[in-house]
PDB file of C-alpha atoms and ligand atoms in Angstrom:
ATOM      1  CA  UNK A1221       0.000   0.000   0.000  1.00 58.00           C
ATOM      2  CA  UNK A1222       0.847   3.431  -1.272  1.00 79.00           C
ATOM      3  CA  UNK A1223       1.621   6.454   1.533  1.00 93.00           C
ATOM      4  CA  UNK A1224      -1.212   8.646   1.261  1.00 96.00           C
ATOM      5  CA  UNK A1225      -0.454  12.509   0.860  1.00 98.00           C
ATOM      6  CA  UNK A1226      -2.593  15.257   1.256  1.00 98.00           C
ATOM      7  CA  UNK A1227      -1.583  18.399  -0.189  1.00 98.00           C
ATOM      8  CA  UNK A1228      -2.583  21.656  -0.403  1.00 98.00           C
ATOM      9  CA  UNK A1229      -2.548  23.950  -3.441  1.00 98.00           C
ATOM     10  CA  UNK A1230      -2.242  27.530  -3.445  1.00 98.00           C
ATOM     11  CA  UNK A1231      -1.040  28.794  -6.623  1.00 98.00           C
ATOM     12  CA  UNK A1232      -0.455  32.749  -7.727  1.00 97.00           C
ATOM     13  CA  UNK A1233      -3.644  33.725  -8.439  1.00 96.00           C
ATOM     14  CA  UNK A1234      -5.035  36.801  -6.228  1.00 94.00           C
ATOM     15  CA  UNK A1235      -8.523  37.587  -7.809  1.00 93.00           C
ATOM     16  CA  UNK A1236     -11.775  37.305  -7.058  1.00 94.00           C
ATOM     17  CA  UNK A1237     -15.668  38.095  -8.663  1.00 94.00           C
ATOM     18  CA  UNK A1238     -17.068  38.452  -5.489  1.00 94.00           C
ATOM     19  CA  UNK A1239     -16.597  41.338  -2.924  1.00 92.00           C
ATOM     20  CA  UNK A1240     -17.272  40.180   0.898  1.00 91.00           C
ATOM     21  CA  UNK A1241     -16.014  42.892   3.127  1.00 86.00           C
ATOM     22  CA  UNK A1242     -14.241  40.644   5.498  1.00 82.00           C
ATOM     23  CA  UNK A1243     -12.028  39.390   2.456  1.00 85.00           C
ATOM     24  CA  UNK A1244      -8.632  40.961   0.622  1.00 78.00           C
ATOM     25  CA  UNK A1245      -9.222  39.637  -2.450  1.00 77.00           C
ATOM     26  CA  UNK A1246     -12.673  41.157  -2.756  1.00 78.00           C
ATOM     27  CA  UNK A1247     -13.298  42.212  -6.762  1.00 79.00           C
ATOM     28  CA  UNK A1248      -9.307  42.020  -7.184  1.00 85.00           C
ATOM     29  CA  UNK A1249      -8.074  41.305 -10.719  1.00 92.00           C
ATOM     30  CA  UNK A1250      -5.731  39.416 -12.751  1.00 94.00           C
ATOM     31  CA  UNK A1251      -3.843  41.035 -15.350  1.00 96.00           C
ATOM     32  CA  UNK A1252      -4.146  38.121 -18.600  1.00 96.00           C
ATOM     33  CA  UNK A1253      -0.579  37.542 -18.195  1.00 97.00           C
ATOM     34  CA  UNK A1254      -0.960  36.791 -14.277  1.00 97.00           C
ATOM     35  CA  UNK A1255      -3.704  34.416 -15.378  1.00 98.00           C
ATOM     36  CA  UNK A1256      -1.676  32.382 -17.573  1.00 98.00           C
ATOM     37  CA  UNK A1257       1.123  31.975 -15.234  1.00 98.00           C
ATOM     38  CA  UNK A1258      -1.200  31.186 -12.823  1.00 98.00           C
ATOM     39  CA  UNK A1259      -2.570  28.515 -15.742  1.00 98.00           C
ATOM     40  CA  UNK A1260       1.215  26.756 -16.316  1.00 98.00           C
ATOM     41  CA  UNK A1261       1.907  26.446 -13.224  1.00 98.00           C
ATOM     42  CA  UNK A1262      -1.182  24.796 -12.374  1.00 98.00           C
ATOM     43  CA  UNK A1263      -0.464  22.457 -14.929  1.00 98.00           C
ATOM     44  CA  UNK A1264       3.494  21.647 -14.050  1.00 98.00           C
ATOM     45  CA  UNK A1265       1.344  21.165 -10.738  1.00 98.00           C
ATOM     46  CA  UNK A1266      -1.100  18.432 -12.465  1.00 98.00           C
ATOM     47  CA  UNK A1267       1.725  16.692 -14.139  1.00 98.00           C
ATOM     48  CA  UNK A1268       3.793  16.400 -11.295  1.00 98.00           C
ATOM     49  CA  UNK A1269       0.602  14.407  -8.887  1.00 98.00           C
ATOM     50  CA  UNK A1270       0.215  12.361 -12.501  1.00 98.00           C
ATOM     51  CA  UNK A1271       4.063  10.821 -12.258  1.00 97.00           C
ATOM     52  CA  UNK A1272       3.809  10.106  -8.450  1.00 97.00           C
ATOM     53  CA  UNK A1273       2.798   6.955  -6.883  1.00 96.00           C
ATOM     54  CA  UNK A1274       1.277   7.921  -3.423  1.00 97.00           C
ATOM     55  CA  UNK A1275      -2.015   8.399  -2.792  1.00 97.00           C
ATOM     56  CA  UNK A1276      -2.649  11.805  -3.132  1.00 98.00           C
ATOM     57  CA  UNK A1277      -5.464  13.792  -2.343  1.00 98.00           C
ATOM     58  CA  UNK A1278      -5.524  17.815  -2.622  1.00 98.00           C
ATOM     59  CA  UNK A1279      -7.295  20.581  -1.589  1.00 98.00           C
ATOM     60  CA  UNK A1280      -6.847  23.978  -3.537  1.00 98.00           C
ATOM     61  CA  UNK A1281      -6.987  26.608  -1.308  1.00 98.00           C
ATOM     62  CA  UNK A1282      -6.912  29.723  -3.952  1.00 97.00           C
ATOM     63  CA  UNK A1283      -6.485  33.271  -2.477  1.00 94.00           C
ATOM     64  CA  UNK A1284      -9.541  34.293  -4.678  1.00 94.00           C
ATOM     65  CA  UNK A1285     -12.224  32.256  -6.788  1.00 96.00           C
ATOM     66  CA  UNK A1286     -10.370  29.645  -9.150  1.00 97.00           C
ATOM     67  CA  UNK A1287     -13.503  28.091 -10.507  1.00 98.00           C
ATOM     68  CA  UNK A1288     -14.289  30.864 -13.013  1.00 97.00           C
ATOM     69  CA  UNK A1289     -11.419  29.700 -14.527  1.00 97.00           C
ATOM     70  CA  UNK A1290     -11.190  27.135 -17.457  1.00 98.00           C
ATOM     71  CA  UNK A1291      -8.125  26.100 -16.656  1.00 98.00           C
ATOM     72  CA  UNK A1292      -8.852  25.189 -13.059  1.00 98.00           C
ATOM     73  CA  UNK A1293     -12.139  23.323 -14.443  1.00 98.00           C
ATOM     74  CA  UNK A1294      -9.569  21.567 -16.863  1.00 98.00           C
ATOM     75  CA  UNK A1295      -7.217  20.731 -13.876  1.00 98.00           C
ATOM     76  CA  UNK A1296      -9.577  19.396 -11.648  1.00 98.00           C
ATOM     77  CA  UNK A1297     -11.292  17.408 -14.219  1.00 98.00           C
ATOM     78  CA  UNK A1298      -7.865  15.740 -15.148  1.00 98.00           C
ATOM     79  CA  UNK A1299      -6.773  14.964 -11.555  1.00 98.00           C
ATOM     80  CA  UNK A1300     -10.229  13.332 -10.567  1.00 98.00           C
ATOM     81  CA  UNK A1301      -9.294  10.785 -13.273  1.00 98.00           C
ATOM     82  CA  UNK A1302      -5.910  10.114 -11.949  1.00 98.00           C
ATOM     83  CA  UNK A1303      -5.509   6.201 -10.072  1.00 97.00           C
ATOM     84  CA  UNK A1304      -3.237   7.715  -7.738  1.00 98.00           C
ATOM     85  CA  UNK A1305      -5.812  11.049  -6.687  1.00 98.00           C
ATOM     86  CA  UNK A1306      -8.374   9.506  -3.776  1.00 98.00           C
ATOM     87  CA  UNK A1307      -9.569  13.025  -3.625  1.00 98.00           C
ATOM     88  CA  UNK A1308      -9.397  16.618  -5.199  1.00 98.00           C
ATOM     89  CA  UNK A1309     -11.461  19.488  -3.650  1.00 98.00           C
ATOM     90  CA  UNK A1310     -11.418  23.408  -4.087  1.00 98.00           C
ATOM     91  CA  UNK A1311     -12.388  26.004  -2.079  1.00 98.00           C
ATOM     92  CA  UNK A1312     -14.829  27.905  -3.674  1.00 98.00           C
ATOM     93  CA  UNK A1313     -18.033  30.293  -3.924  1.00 97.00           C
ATOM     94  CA  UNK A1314     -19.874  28.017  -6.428  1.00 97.00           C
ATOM     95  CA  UNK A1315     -20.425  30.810  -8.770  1.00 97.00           C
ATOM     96  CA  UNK A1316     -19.417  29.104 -11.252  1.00 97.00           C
ATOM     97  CA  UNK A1317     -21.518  27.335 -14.007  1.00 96.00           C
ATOM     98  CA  UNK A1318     -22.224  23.347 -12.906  1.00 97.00           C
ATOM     99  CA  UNK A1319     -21.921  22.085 -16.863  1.00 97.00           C
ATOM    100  CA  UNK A1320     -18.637  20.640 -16.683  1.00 98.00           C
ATOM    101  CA  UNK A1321     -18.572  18.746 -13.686  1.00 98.00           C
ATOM    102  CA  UNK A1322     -20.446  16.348 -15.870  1.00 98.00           C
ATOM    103  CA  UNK A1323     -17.133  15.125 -16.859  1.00 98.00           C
ATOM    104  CA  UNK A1324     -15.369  14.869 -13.177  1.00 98.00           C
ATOM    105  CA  UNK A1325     -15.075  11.316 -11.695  1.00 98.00           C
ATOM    106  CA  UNK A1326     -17.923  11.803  -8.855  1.00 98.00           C
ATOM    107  CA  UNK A1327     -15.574   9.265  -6.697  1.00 98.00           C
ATOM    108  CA  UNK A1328     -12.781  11.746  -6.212  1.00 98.00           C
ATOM    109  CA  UNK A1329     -14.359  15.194  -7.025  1.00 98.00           C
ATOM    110  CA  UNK A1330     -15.228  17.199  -3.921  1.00 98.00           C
ATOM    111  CA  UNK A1331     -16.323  21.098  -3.108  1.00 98.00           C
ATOM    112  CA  UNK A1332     -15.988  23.044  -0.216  1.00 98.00           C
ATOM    113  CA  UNK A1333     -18.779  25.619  -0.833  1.00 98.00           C
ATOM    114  CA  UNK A1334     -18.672  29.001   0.841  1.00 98.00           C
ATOM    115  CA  UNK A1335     -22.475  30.948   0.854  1.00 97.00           C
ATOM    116  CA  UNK A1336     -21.415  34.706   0.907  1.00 96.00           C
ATOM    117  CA  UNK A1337     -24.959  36.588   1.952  1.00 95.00           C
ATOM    118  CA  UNK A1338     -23.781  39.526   0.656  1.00 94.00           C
ATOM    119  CA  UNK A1339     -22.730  38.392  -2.939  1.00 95.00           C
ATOM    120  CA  UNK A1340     -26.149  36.265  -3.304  1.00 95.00           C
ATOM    121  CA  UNK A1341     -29.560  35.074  -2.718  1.00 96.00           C
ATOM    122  CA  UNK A1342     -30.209  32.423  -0.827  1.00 97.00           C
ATOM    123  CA  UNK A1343     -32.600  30.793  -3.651  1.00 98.00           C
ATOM    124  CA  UNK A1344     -29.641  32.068  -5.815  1.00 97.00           C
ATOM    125  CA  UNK A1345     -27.244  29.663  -4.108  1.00 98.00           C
ATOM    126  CA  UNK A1346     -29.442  26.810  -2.848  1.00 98.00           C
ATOM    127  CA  UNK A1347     -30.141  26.664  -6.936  1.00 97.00           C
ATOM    128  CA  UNK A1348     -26.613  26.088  -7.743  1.00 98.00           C
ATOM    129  CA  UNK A1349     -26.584  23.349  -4.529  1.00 98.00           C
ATOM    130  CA  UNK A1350     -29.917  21.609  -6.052  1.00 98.00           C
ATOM    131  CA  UNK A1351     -28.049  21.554  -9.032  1.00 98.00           C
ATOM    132  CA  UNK A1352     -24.436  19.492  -7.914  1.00 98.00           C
ATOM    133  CA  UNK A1353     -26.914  17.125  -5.743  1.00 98.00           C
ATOM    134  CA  UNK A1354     -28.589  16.222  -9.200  1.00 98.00           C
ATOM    135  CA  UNK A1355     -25.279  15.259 -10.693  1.00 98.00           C
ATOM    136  CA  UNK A1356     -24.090  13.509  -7.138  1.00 98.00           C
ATOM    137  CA  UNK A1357     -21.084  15.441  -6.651  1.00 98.00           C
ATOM    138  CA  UNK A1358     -19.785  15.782  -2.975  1.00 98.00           C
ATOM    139  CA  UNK A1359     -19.404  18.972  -1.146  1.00 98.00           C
ATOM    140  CA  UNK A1360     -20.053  20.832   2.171  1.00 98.00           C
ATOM    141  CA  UNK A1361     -21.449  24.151   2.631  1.00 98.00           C
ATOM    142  CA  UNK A1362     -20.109  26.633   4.893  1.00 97.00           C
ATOM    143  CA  UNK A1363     -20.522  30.477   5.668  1.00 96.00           C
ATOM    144  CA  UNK A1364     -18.744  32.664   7.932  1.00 95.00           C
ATOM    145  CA  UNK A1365     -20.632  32.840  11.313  1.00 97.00           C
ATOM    146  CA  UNK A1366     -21.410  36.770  11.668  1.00 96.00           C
ATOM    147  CA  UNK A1367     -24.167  37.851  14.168  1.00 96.00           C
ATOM    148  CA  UNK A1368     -26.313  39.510  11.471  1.00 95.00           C
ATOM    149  CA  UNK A1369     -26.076  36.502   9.310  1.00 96.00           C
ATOM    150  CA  UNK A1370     -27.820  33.651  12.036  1.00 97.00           C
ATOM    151  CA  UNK A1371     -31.023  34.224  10.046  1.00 97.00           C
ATOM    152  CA  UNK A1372     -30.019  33.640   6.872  1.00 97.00           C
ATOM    153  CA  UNK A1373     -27.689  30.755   8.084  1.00 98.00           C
ATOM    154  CA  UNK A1374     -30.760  28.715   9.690  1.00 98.00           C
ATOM    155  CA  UNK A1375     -32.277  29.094   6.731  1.00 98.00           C
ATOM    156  CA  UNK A1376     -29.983  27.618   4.764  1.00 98.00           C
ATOM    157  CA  UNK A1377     -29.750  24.745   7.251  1.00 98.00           C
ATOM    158  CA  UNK A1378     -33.418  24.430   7.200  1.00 98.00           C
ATOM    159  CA  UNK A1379     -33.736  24.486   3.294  1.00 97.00           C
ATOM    160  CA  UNK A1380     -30.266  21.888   2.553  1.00 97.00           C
ATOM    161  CA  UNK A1381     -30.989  18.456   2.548  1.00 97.00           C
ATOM    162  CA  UNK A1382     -29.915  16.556   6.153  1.00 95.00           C
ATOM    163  CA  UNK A1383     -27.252  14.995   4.090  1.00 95.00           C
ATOM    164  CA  UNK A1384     -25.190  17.975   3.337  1.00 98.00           C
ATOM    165  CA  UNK A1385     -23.002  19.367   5.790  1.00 98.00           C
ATOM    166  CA  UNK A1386     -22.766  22.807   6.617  1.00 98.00           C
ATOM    167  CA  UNK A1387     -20.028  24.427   8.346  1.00 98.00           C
ATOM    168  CA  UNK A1388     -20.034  27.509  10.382  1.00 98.00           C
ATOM    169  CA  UNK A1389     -16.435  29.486  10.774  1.00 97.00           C
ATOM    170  CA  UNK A1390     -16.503  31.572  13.895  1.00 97.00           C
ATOM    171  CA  UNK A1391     -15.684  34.991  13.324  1.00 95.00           C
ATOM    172  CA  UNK A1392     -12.246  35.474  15.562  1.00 91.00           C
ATOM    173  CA  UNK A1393     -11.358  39.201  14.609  1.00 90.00           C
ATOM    174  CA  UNK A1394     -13.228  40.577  17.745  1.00 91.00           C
ATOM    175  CA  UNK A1395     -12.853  38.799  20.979  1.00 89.00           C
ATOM    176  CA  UNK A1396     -15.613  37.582  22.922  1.00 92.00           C
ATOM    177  CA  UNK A1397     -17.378  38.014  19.751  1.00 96.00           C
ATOM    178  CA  UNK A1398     -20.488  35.711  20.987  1.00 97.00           C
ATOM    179  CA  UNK A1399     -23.306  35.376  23.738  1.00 96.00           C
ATOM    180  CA  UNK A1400     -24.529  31.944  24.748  1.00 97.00           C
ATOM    181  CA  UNK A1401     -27.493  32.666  22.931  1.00 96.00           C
ATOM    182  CA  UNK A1402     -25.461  32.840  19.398  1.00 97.00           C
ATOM    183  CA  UNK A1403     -23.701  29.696  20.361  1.00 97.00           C
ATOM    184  CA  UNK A1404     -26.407  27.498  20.861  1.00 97.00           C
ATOM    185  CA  UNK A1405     -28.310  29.071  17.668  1.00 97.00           C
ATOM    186  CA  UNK A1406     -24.703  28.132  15.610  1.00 98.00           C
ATOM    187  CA  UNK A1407     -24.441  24.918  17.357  1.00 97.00           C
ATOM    188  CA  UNK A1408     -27.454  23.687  16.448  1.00 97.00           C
ATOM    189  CA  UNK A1409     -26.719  24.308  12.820  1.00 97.00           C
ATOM    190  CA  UNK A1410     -23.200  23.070  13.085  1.00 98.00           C
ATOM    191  CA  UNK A1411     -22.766  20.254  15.937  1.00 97.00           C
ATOM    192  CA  UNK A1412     -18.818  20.685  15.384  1.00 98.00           C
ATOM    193  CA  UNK A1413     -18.945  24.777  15.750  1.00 98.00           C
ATOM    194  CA  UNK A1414     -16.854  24.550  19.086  1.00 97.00           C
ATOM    195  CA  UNK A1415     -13.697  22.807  17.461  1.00 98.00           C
ATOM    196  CA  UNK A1416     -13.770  25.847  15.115  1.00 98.00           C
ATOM    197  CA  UNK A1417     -14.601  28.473  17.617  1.00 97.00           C
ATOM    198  CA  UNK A1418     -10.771  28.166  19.453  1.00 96.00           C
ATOM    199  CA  UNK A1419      -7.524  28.728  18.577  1.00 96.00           C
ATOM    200  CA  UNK A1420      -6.124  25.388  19.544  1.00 98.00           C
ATOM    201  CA  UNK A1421      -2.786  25.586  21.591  1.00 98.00           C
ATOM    202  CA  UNK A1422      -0.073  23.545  19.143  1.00 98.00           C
ATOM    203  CA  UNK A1423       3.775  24.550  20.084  1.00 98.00           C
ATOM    204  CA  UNK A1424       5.553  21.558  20.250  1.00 98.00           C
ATOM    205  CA  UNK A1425       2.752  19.264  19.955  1.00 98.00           C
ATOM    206  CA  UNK A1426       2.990  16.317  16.682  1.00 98.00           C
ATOM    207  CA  UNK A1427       1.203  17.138  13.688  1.00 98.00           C
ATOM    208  CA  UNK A1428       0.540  15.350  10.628  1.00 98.00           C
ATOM    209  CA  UNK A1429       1.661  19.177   8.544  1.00 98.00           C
ATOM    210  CA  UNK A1430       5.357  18.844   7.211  1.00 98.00           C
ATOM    211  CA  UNK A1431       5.255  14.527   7.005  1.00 98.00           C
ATOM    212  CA  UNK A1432       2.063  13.434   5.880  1.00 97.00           C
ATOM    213  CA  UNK A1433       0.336  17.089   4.844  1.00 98.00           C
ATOM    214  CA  UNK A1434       2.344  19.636   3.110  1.00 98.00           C
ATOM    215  CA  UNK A1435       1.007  22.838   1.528  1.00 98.00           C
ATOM    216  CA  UNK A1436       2.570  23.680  -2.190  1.00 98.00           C
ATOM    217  CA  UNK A1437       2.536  26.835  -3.894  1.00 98.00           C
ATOM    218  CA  UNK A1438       2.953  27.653  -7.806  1.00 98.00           C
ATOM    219  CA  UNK A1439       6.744  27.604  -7.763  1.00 98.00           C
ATOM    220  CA  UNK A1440       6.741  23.978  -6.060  1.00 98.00           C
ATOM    221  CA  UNK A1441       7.563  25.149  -3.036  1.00 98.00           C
ATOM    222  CA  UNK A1442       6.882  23.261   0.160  1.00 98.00           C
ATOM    223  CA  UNK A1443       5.725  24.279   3.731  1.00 98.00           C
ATOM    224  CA  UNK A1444       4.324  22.122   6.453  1.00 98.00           C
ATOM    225  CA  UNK A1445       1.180  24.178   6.101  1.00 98.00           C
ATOM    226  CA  UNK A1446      -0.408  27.513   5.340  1.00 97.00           C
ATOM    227  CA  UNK A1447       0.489  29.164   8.985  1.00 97.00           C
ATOM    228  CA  UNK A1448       4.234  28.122   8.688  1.00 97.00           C
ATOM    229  CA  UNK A1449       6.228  30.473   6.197  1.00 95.00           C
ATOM    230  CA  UNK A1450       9.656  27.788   6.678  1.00 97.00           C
ATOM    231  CA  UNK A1451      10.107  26.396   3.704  1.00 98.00           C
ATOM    232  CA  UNK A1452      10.887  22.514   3.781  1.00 98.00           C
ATOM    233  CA  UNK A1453      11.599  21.731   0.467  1.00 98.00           C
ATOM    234  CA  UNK A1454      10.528  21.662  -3.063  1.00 98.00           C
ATOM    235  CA  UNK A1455       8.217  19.022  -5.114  1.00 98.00           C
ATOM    236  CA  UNK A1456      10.513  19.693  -8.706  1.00 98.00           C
ATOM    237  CA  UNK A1457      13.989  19.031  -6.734  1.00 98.00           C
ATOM    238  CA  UNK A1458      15.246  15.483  -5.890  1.00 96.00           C
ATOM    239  CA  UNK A1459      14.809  13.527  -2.650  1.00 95.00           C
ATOM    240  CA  UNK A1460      11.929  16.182  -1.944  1.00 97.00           C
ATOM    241  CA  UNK A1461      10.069  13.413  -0.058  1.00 96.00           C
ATOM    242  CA  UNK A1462      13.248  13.260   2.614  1.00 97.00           C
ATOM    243  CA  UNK A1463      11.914  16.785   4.377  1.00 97.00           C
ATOM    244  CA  UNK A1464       8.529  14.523   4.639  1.00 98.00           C
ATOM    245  CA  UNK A1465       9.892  13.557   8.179  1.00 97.00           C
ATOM    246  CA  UNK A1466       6.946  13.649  11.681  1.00 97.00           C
ATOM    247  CA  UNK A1467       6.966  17.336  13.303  1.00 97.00           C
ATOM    248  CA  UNK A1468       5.841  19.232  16.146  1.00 98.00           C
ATOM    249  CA  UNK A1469       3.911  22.560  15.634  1.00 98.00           C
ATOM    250  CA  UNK A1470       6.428  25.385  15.728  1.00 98.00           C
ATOM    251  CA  UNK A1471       3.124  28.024  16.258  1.00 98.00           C
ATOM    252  CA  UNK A1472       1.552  28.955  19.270  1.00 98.00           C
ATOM    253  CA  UNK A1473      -1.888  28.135  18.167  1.00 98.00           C
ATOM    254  CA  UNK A1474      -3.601  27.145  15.548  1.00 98.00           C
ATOM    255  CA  UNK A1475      -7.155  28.403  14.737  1.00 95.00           C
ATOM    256  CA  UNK A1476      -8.235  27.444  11.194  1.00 96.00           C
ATOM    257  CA  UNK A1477      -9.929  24.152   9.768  1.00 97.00           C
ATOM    258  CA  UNK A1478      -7.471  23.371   7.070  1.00 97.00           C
ATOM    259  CA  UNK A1479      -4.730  23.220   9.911  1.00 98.00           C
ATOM    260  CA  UNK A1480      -6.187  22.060  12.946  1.00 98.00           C
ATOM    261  CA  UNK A1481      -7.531  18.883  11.139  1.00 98.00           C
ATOM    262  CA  UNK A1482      -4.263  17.596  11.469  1.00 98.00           C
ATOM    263  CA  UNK A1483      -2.992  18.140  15.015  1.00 98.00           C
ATOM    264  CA  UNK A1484      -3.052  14.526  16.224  1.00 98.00           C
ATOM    265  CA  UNK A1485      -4.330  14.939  19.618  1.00 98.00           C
ATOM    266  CA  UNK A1486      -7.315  16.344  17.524  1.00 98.00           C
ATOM    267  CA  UNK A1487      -8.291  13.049  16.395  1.00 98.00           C
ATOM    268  CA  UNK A1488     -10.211  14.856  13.688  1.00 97.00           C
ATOM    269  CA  UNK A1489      -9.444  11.759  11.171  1.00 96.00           C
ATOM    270  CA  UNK A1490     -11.952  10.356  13.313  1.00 97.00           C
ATOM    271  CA  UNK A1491     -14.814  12.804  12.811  1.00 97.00           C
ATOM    272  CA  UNK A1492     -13.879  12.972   8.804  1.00 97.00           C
ATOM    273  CA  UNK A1493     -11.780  10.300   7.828  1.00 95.00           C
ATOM    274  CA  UNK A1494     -11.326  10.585   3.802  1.00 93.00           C
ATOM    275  CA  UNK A1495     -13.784  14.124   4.085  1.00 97.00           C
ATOM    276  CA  UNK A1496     -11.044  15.644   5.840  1.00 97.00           C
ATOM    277  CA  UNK A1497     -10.283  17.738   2.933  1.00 98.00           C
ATOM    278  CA  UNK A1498     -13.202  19.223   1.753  1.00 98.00           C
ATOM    279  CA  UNK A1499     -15.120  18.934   4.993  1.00 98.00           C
ATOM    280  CA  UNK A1500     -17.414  16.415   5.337  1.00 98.00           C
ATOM    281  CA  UNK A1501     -17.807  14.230   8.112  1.00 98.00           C
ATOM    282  CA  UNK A1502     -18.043  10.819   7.840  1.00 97.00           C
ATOM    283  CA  UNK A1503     -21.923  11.392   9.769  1.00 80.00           C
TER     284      UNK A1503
HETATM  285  S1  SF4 B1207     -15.845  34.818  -2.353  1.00 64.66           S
HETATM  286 FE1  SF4 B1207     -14.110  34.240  -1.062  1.00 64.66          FE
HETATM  287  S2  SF4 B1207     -12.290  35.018  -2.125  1.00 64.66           S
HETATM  288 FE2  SF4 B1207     -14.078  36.039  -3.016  1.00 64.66          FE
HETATM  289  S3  SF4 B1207     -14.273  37.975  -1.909  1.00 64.66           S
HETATM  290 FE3  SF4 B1207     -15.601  36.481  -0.874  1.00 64.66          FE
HETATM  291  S4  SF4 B1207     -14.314  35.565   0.755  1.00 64.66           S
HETATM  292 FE4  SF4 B1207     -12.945  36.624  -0.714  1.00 64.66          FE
HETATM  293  S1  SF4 B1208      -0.941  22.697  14.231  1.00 64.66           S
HETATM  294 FE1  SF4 B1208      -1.552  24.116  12.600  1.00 64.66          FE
HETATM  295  S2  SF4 B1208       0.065  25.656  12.509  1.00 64.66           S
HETATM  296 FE2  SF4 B1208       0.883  23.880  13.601  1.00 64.66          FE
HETATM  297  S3  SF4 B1208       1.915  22.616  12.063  1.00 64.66           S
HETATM  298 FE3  SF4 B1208      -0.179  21.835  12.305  1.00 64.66          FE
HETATM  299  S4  SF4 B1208      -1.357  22.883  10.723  1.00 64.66           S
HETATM  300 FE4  SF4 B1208       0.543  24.047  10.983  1.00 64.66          FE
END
């Protein structure tokens, strides 16, 4: 049996068509020459997981909206069809047409859906949701967890099938942010709300970034994860895999999803096993 990898992608591309005002990249642009560097490297990226022999799965994590690309509809299209790729997932606001997902392999495909309130509808987005349940393809929804949102966010629980999970990220910027009153409203929409709703204490403690979980960006570059700016190695030099050694957390604390997953005293393997990526629990 294969070592499984998971890896995750963030290439150079900065742009966005939405404009949430807790984002950066709100209504940021590409120049067309950003765009297609963005594209080739994407695709020395797709080559490279074609050539390997792990088991890789990967989760782009885009600092914008990659799915109103082509090329990142081409990309993940390719990978699900890989032998080697048990899972490929984006990040994404799912305003992107549904058409070509036609052609992904359903097994592997996955979405991690973000509802923005003040981009969309809610019919708006529960239409593009009705519309990936009619062509099976997996993904959770989440939303960002602000006070003046709880309304729309039950409704959106109350109008997604039971089967689909939906996330809640607590807001962290202000401390305190919450009364027990907005907890148990979140809680009831998301059961797993409180592992989100810390910053979980990680200095010196093993986690499964930097051995078995490495993020990537465009260049090939390698860092245990997203909140770690070392970098470890690179996946286009030789004897890469040798920085792929067990670690302890070299942070204070660790606060987000796509890190915290893989803090081993978490267990959180155990609450998604192969949805760890694109969050979806295994109930
Ligand atoms: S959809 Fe995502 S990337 Fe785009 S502006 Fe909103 S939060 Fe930022
Ligand atoms: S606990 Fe978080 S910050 Fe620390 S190594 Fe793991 S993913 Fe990175």
């Amino acid at each position: 049996m294969h070592k499984t990898w998971n890896i995750l992608y963030r290439g150079p591309l900065t742009s966005c068509n939405y404009s949430c005002h807790y984002c950066p990249f709100a209504k940021t642009k590409n120049t067309r020459e950003e765009l297609a560097i963005d594209a080739q490297k994407l695709m020395q990226f797709q080559n490279w997981v074609k050539h390997r022999s792990e088991r890789i799965g990967i989760l782009f994590t885009p600092w914008g909206e990659g799915l109103i690309r082509k090329y990142y509809q081409q990309a993940m299209t390719a990978l699900s069809h890989m032998n080697n790729v048990y899972r490929v997932a984006i990040q994404t606001n799912l305003s992107c047409s549904t058409d070509w997902m036609d052609e992904v392999n359903k097994e592997s495909f996955a979405l991690w859906t973000t509802y923005h309130p003040s981009q969309l509808s809610l019919d708006a987005f529960l239409e593009k949701c009705h519309s990936l349940i009619e062509k099976n393809i997996r993904f959770s929804v989440g939303t960002v967890g602000l006070k003046e949102d709880l309304d729309v966010i039950t409704q959106l629980r109350k109008r997604l099938p039971s089967s689909v999970y939906l996330w809640v990220n607590a807001y962290k910027r202000e401390t305190d942010y919450y009364e027990q009153e907005h907890l148990k409203r979140i809680l009831e929409v998301d059961p797993l709300f409180h592992w989100n709703n810390q910053r979980h204490e990680s200095l010196g403690k093993p986690c499964h970034a930097g051995s078995t979980t490495f993020s990537v960006d465009g260049d090939g570059n390698m860092t245990s994860c997203h909140f770690i700016k070392d970098q470890i190695g690179n996946i286009y030099h030789d004897n890469f895999e040798e920085a792929l050694q067990p670690k302890l957390c070299s942070n204070t604390t660790c606060g987000c999803h796509i890190g915290y997953v893989h803090l081993q005293e978490l267990e959180q393997d155990k609450i998604y096993g192969d949805g760890i990526l694109e969050r979806i629990p295994l109930v």
